[in-house]
CSV table of C-alpha atoms and ligand atoms in Angstrom, one decimal:
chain,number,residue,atom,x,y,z
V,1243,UNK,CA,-16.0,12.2,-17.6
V,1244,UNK,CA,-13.6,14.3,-19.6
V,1245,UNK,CA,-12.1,14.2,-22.7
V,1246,UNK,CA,-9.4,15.5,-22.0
V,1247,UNK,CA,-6.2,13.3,-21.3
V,1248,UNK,CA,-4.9,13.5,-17.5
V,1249,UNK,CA,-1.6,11.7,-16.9
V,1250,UNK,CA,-0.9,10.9,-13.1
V,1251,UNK,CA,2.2,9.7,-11.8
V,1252,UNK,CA,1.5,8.0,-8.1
V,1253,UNK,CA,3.6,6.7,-6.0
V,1254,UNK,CA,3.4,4.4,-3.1
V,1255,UNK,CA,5.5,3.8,0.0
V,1256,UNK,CA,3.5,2.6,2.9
V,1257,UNK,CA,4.7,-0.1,4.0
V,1258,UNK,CA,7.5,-2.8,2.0
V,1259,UNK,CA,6.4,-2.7,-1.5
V,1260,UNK,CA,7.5,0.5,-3.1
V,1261,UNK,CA,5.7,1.5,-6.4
V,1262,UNK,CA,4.9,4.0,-8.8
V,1263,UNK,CA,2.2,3.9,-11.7
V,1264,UNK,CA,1.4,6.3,-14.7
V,1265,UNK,CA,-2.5,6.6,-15.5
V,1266,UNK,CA,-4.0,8.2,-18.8
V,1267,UNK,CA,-7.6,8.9,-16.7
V,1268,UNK,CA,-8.7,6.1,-15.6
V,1269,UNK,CA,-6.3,3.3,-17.1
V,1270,UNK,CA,-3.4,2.3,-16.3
V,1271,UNK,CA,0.0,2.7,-18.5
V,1272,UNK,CA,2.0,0.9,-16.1
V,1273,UNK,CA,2.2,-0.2,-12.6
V,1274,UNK,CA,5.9,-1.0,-11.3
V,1275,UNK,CA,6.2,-3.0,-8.0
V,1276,UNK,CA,9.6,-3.3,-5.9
V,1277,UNK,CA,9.1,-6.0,-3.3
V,1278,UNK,CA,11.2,-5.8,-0.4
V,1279,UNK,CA,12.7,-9.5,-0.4
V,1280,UNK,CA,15.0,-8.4,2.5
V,1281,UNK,CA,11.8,-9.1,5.4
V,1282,UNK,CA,11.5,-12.6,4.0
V,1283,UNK,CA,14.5,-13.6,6.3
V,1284,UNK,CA,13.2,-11.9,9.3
V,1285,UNK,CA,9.1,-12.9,9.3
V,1286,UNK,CA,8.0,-10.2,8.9
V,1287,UNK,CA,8.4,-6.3,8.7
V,1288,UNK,CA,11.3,-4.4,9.8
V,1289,UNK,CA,10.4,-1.0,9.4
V,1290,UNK,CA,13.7,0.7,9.6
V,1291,UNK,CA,15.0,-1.6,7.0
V,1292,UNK,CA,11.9,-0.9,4.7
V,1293,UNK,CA,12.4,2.9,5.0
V,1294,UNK,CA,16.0,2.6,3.4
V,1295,UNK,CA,14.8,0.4,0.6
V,1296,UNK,CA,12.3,2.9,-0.3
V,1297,UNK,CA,15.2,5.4,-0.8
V,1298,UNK,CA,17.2,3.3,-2.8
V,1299,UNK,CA,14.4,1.8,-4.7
V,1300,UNK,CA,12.1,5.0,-5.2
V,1301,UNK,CA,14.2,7.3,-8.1
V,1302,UNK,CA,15.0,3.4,-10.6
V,1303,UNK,CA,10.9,2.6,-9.9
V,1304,UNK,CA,9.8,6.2,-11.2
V,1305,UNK,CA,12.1,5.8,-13.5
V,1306,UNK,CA,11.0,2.2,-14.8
V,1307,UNK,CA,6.6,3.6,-14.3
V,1308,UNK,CA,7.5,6.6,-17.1
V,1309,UNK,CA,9.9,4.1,-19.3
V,1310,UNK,CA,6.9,1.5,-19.6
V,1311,UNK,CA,4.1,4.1,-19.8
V,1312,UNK,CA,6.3,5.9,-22.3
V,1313,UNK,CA,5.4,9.5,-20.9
V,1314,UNK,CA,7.9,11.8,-20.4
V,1315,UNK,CA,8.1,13.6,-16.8
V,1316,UNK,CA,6.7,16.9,-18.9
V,1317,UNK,CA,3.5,15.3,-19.9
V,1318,UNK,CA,2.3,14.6,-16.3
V,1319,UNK,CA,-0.9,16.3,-15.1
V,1320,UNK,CA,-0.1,16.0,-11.5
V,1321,UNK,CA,1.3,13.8,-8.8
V,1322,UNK,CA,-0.2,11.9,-6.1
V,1323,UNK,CA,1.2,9.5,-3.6
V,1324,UNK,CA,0.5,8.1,-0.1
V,1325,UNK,CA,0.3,10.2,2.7
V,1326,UNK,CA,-1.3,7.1,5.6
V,1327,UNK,CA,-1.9,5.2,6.8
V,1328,UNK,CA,1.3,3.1,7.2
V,1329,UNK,CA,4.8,3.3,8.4
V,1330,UNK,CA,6.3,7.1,9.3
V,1331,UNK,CA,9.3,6.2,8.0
V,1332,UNK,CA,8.3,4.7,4.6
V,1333,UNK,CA,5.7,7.2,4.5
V,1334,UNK,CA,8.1,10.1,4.4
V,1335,UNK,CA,10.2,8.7,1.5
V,1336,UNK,CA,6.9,8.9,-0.8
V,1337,UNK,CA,5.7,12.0,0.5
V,1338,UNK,CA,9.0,13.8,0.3
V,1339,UNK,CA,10.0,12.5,-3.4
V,1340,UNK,CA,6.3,13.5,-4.6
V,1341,UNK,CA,6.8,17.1,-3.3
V,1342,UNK,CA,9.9,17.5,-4.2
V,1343,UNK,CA,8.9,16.1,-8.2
V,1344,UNK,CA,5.7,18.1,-7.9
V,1345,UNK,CA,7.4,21.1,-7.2
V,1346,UNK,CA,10.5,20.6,-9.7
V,1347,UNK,CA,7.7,20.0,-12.5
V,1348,UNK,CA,5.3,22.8,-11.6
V,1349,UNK,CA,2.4,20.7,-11.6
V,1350,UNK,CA,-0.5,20.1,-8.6
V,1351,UNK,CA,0.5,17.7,-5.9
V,1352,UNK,CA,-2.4,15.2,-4.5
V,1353,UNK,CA,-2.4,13.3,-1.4
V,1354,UNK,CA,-3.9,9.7,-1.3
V,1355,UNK,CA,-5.4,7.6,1.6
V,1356,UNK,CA,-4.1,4.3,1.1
V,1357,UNK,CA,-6.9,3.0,2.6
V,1358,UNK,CA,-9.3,4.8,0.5
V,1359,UNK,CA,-7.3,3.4,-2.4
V,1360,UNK,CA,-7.8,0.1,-2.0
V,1361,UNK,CA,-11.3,0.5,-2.0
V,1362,UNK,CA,-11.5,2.6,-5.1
V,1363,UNK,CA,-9.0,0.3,-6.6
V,1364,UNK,CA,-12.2,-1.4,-8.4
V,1365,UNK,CA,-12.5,1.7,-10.3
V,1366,UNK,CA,-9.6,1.1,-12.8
V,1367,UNK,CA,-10.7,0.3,-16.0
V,1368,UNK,CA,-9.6,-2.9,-17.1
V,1369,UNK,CA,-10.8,-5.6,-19.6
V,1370,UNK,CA,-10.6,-8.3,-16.2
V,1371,UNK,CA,-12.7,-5.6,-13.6
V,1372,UNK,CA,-16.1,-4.1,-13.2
V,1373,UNK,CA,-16.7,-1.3,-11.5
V,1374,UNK,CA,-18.9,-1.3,-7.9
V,1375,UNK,CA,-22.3,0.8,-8.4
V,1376,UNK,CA,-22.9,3.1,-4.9
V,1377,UNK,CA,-23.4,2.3,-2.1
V,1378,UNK,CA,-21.4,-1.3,-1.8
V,1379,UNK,CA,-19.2,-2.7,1.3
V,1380,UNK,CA,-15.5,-3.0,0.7
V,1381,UNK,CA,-13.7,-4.8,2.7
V,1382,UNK,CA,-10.1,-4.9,2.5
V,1383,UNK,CA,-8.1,-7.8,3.8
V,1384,UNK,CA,-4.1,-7.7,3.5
V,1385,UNK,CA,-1.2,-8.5,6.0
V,1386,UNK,CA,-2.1,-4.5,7.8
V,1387,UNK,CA,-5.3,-4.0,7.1
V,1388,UNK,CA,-8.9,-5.6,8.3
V,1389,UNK,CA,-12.0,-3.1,7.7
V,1390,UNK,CA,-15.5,-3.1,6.6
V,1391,UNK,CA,-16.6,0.3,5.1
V,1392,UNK,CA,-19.8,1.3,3.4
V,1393,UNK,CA,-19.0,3.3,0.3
V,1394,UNK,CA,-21.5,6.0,-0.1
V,1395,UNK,CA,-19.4,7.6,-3.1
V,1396,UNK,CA,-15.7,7.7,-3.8
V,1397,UNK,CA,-15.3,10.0,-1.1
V,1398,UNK,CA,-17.9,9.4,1.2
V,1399,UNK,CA,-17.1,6.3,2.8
V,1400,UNK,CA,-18.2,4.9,6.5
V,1401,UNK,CA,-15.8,2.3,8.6
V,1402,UNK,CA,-18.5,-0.4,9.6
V,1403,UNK,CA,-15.6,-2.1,11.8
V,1404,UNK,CA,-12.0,-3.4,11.7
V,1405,UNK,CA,-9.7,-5.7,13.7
V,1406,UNK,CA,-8.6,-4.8,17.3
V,1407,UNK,CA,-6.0,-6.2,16.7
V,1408,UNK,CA,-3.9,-8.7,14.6
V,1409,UNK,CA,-5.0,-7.9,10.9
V,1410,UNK,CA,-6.4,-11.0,8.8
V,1411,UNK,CA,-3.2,-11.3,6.9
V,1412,UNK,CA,-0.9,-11.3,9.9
V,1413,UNK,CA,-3.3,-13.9,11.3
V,1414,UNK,CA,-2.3,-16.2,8.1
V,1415,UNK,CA,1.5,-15.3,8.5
V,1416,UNK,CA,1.5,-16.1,11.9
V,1417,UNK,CA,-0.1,-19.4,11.6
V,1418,UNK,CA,1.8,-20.1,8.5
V,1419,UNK,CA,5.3,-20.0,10.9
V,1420,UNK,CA,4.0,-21.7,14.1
V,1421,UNK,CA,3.6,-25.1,11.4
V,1422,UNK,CA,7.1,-23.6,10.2
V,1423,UNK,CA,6.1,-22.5,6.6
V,1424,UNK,CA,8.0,-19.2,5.4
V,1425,UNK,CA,7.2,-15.6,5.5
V,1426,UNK,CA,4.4,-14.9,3.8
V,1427,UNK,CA,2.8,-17.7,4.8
V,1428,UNK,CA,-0.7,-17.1,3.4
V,1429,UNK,CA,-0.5,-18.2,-0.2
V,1430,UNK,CA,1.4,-21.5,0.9
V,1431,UNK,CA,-1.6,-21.6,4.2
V,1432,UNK,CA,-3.4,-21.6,1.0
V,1433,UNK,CA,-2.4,-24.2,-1.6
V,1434,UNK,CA,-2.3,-26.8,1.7
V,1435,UNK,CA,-6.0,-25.7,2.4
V,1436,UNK,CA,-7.0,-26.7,-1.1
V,1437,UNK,CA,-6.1,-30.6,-0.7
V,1438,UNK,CA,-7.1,-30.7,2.9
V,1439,UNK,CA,-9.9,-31.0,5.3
V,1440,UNK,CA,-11.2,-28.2,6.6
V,1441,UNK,CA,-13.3,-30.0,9.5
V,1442,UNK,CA,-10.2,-32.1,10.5
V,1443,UNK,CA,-10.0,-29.8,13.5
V,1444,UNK,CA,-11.7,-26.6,15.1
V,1445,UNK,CA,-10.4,-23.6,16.5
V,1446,UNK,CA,-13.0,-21.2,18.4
V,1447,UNK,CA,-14.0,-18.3,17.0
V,1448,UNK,CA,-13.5,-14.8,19.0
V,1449,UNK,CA,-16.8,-13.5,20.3
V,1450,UNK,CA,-16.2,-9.7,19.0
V,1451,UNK,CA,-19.1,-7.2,19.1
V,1452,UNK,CA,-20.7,-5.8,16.0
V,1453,UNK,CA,-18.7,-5.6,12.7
V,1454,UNK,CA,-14.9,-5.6,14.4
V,1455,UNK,CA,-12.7,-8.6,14.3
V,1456,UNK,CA,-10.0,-10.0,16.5
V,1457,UNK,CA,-7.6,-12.1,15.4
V,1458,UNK,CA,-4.9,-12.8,18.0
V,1459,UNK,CA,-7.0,-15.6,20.0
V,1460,UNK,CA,-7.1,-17.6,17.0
V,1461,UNK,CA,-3.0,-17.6,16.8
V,1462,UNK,CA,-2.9,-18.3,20.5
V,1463,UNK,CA,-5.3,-21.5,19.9
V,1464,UNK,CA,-3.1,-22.8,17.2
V,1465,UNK,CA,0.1,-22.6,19.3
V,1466,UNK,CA,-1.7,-24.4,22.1
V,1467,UNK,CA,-3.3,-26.8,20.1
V,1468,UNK,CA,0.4,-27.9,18.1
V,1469,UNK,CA,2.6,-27.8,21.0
V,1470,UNK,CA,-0.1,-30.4,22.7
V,1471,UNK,CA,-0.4,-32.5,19.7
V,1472,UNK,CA,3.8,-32.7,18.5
V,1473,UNK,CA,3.8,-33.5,22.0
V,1474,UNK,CA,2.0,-36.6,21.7
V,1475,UNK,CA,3.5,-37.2,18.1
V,1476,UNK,CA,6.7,-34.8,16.9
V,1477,UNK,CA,5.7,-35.6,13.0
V,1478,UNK,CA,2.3,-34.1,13.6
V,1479,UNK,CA,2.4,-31.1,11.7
V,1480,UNK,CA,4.5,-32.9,8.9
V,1481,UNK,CA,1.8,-35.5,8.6
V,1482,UNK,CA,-1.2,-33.0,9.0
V,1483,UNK,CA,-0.1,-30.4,7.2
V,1484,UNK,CA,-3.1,-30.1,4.6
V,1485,UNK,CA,-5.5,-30.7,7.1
V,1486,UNK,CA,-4.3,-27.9,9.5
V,1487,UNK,CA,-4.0,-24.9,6.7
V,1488,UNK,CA,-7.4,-26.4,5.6
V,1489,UNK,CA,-8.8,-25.8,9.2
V,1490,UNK,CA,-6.9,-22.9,10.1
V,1491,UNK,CA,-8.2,-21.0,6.7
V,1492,UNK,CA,-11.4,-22.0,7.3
V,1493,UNK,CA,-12.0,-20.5,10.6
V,1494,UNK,CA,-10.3,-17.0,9.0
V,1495,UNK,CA,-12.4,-17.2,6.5
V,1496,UNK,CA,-15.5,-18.4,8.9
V,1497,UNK,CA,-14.6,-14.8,10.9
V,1498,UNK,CA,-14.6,-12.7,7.6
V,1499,UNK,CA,-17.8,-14.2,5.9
V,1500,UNK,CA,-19.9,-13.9,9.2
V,1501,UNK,CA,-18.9,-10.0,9.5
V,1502,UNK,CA,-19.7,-9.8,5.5
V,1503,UNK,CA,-23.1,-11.5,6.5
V,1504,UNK,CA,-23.8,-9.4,9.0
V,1505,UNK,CA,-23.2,-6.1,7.2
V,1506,UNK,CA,-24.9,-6.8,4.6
V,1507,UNK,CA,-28.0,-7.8,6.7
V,1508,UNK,CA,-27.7,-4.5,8.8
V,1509,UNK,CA,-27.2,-2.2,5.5
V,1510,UNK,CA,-29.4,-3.9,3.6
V,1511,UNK,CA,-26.4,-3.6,0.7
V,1512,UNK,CA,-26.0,-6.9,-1.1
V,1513,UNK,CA,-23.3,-5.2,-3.7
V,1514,UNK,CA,-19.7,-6.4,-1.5
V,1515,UNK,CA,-16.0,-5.3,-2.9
V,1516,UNK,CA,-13.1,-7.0,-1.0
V,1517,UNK,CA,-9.3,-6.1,-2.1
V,1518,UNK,CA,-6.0,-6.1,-0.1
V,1519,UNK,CA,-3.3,-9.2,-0.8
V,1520,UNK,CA,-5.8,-12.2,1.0
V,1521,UNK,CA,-8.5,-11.2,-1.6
V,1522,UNK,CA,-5.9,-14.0,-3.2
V,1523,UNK,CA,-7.1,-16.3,-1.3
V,1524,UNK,CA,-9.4,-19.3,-3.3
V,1525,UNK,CA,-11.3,-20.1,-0.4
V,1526,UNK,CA,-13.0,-16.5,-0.2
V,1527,UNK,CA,-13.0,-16.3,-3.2
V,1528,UNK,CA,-15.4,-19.5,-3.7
V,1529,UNK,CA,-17.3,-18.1,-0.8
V,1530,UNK,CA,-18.3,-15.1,-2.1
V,1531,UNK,CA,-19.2,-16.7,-5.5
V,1532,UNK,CA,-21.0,-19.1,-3.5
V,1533,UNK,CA,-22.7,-15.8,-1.5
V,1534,UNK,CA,-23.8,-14.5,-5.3
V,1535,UNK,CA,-25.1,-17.7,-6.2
V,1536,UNK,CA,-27.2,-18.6,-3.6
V,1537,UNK,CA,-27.8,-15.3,-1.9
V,1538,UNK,CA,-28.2,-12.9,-5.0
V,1539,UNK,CA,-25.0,-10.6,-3.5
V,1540,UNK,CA,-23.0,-9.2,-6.5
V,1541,UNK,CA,-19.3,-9.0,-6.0
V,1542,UNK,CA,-16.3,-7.5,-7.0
V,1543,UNK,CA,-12.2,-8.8,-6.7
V,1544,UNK,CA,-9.5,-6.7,-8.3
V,1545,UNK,CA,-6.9,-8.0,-10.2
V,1546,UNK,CA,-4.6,-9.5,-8.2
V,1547,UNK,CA,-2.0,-6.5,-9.6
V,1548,UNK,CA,-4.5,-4.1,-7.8
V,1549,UNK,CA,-5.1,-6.0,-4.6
V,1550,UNK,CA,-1.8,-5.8,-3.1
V,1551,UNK,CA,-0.2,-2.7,-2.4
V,1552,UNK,CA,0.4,-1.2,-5.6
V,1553,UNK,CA,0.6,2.7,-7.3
V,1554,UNK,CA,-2.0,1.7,-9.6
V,1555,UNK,CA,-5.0,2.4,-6.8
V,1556,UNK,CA,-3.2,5.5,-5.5
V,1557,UNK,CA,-3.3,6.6,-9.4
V,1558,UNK,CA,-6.9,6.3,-9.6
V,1559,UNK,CA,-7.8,8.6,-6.7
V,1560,UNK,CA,-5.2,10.4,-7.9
V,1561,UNK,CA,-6.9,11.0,-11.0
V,1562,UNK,CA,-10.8,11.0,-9.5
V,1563,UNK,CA,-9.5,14.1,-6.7
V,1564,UNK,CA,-8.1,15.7,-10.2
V,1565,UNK,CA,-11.4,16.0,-11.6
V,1566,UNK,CA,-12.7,17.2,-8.2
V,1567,UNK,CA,-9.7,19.8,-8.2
V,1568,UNK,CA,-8.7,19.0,-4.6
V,1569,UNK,CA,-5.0,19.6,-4.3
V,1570,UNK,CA,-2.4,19.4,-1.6
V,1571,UNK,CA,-0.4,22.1,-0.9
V,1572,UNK,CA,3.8,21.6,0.0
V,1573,UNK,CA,3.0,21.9,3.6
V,1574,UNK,CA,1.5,18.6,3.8
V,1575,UNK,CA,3.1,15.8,6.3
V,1576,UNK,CA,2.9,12.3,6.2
V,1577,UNK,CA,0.6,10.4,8.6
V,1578,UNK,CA,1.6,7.2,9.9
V,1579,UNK,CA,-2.4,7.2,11.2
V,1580,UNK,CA,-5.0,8.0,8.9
V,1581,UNK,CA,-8.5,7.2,9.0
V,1582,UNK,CA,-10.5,6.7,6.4
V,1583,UNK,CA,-13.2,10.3,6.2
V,1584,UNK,CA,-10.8,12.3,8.6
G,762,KG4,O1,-1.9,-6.3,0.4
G,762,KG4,P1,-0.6,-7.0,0.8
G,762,KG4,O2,0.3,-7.4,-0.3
G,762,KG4,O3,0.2,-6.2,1.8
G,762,KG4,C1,-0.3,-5.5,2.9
G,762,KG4,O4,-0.7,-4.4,2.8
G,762,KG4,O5,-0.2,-6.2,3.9
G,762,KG4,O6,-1.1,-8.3,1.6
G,762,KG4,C2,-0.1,-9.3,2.0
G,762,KG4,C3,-0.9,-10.3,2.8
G,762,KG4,C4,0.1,-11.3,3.5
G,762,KG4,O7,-0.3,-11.4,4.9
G,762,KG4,C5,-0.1,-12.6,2.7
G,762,KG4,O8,0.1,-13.7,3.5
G,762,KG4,C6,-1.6,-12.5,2.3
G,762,KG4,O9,-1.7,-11.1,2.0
G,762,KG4,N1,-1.9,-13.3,1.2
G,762,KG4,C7,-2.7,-14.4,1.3
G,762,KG4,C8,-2.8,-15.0,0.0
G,762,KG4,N2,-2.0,-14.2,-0.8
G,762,KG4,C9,-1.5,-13.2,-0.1
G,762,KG4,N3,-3.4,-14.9,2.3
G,762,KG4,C10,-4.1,-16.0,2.1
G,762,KG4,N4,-4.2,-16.6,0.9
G,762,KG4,C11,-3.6,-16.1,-0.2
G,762,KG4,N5,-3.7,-16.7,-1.3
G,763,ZN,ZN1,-2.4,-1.9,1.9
């Protein structure tokens, strides 16, 4: 690597969290997250509404990134941010502000696959990380995303499979509000789950082909199974609540460590990288150390700071594209769609 220093200013806007980071290389300076609390009262998403919080939020969260980092704009190398995947209208407010900044300060613009940055997220140095030696599996997990890829190199990556539909996050959420526990409902799915039973009661699996998941059965079951059981008692869920989230997450996690198994068995790669906000989770989190212990994998969890979306990952492609010298030109779009290698 180069001795030189290389300060990147990223900036990401996919989805509700907007956020902007400073790297020197490959650490990072600062790493300032604006969570959208305005979803929390509607369950979920609203994508119009996270579009305008982006624009009020973006300029005060650059802003706050430089003040921590204590750059000045003048120092920056380059920018990157976001381009996709993730919602067209949060999308544009990151994409147009980087141009805009990129242009203003005369330095090269860089465009980031969010996806791609989750994955290379393990490559911030940090006294709490270690880095993934190539090839490993990452698999990211979060409230959009479900996806196995096999990392060749930092830009030579392969989708194994991902969800046809809910994503594993979304499948907490959604489980988390049928037993009436708030938006996000993972974390709280998880703290029940830890003083609970987790063979109290059993949900079926979805029979999914290969190394894709599906999700929505699994919420469908859980409606069924509640309605039929508050029927019989309406304090049911009250009464059971430990047991349920410990059930519930362990079929989830049941679903994510048989795809892990099996990609690991067809690749022959034992080295497995998980990120995205349900890397949080302490049940696969025991799993996989239980997976290193008795199966000799060797795996890798971000800091929790770089698991959920955050401008710290989009930083450190940012900063590895630098060295490649691939730039984006101002003609560049967002894309709401964005696959990973296209
Ligand atoms: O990465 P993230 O912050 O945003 C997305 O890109 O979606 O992930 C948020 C998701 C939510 O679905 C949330 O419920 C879930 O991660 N999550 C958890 C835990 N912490 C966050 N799910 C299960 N257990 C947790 N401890
Ligand atoms: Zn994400």
């Amino acid at each position: 690597m180069t001795a030189e220093k290389i300060y990147i200013l990223a900036i990401e806007s996919s989805c509700d969290d907007t956020s902007a980071a400073v790297l020197c290389n490959t650490k990072v300076l600062s790493n300032v997250v604006a969570t959208q609390e305005i979803h929390k009262q509607y369950g979920g998403v609203v994508p119009e509404l996270a579009s305008r919080a982006h624009q009020q939020n973006i300029v005060p969260v650059v802003h706050q990134a430089l003040a921590k980092a204590n750059i000045d704009k003048k120092q920056l190398s380059a920018i990157a941010f976001t381009r996709g995947p993730g919602l067209m209208g949060s999308l544009l407010v990151g994409t147009s502000f980087a141009k805009s900044l990129a242009l203003g300060l005369n330095i090269p613009l860089i465009e980031v696959n969010h996806m791609e940055a989750h994955i290379l997220a393990h490559f911030i140095e940090d006294d709490d990380m270690r880095a993934p030696e190539f090839p490993f599996l990452g698999m990211t997990i979060s409230g959009g995303h479900t996806q196995i890829v096999k990392v060749n190199h930092y830009f030579d990556m392969e989708i194994l499979g991902e969800t046809l539909d809910d994503a594993v996050g979304e499948a907490f959420d959604k489980s988390a509000k049928l037993m009436g526990l708030p938006y996000p409902g993972g974390p709280l799915v998880d703290k029940y789950a830890r003083e609970g039973n987790p063979e109290a009661f059993a949900f079926p699996k979805p029979k999914v082909e290969e190394l894709n998941f599906s999700f929505s059965g699994l919420k469908t079951s859980i409606l069924y199974f509640l309605q039929r059981e508050t029927k019989k008692n309406p304090d049911f869920i009250a009464e059971n609540i430990k047991d349920i989230c410990a059930s519930v997450q362990k079929t989830i996690l049941d679903i994510l460590m048989d795809k892990l198994h099996l990609a690991v068995q067809q690749t022959g790669i034992k080295q497995v990288a998980i990120g995205g906000g349900v890397a949080a989770n302490s049940g696969i989190r025991a799993r996989l150390k239980n997976a290193e212990e008795r199966l000799g994998w060797k795996t890798y969890i971000p800091k929790f700071s770089y698991c959920t979306d955050n401008a710290g990952m989009i930083g450190i492609v940012g900063y590895l594209k630098f060295l490649e010298g691939t730039f984006t030109d101002q003609t560049v779009a967002a894309k709401a769609r964005y696959a990973i290698g296209s």
